[in-house]
C-alpha positions as a printed NumPy array, in Angstrom:
array([[-55.267,  55.82 ,  50.88 ],
       [-54.36 ,  55.492,  47.123],
       [-51.007,  53.905,  46.063],
       [-49.624,  57.012,  44.821],
       [-50.424,  58.858,  48.248],
       [-48.852,  55.856,  50.109],
       [-45.796,  56.049,  47.998],
       [-45.408,  59.72 ,  48.336],
       [-45.731,  59.47 ,  52.178],
       [-43.029,  56.786,  52.057],
       [-40.627,  58.962,  50.06 ],
       [-41.398,  61.822,  52.515],
       [-40.433,  59.633,  55.423],
       [-37.247,  58.432,  53.86 ],
       [-36.331,  62.188,  53.101],
       [-36.979,  63.047,  56.784],
       [-34.977,  60.046,  58.112],
       [-31.941,  60.878,  55.691],
       [-32.122,  64.532,  57.   ],
       [-32.311,  63.344,  60.522],
       [-29.158,  61.178,  60.059],
       [-27.319,  64.014,  58.303],
       [-28.134,  66.416,  61.129],
       [-26.738,  63.954,  63.772],
       [-23.261,  63.948,  61.874],
       [-20.304,  66.106,  62.901],
       [-20.507,  69.508,  61.147],
       [-17.427,  68.737,  58.96 ],
       [-19.477,  65.834,  57.499],
       [-22.783,  67.477,  57.007],
       [-21.788,  69.53 ,  53.857],
       [-20.914,  66.367,  51.906],
       [-23.909,  64.426,  53.123],
       [-26.212,  67.338,  52.048],
       [-24.502,  67.466,  48.564],
       [-25.   ,  63.799,  48.118],
       [-28.651,  64.193,  49.019],
       [-28.994,  67.106,  46.633],
       [-27.508,  64.916,  43.868],
       [-29.909,  62.094,  44.582],
       [-32.883,  64.264,  44.622],
       [-31.799,  66.19 ,  41.329],
       [-31.457,  62.527,  39.576],
       [-34.982,  61.797,  40.91 ],
       [-36.346,  65.085,  39.671],
       [-34.743,  64.766,  36.147],
       [-35.839,  61.271,  35.751],
       [-39.463,  62.092,  36.417],
       [-42.302,  62.858,  33.913],
       [-41.896,  65.971,  31.875],
       [-44.543,  68.511,  30.934],
       [-43.643,  68.967,  27.122],
       [-46.462,  71.722,  26.735],
       [-44.477,  74.357,  28.495]])
């Protein structure tokens, strides 16, 4: 397995773990946890490489 594939698998596992933790929280706390996760994922996406040809 390449380093990129291993890193991708690790990130996927981290995301699944975070989602499992959120789902175990009381309903009233889930919205805030999902919002925080959304913000973190948006930051990661925005900091990634960009395709300037589009």
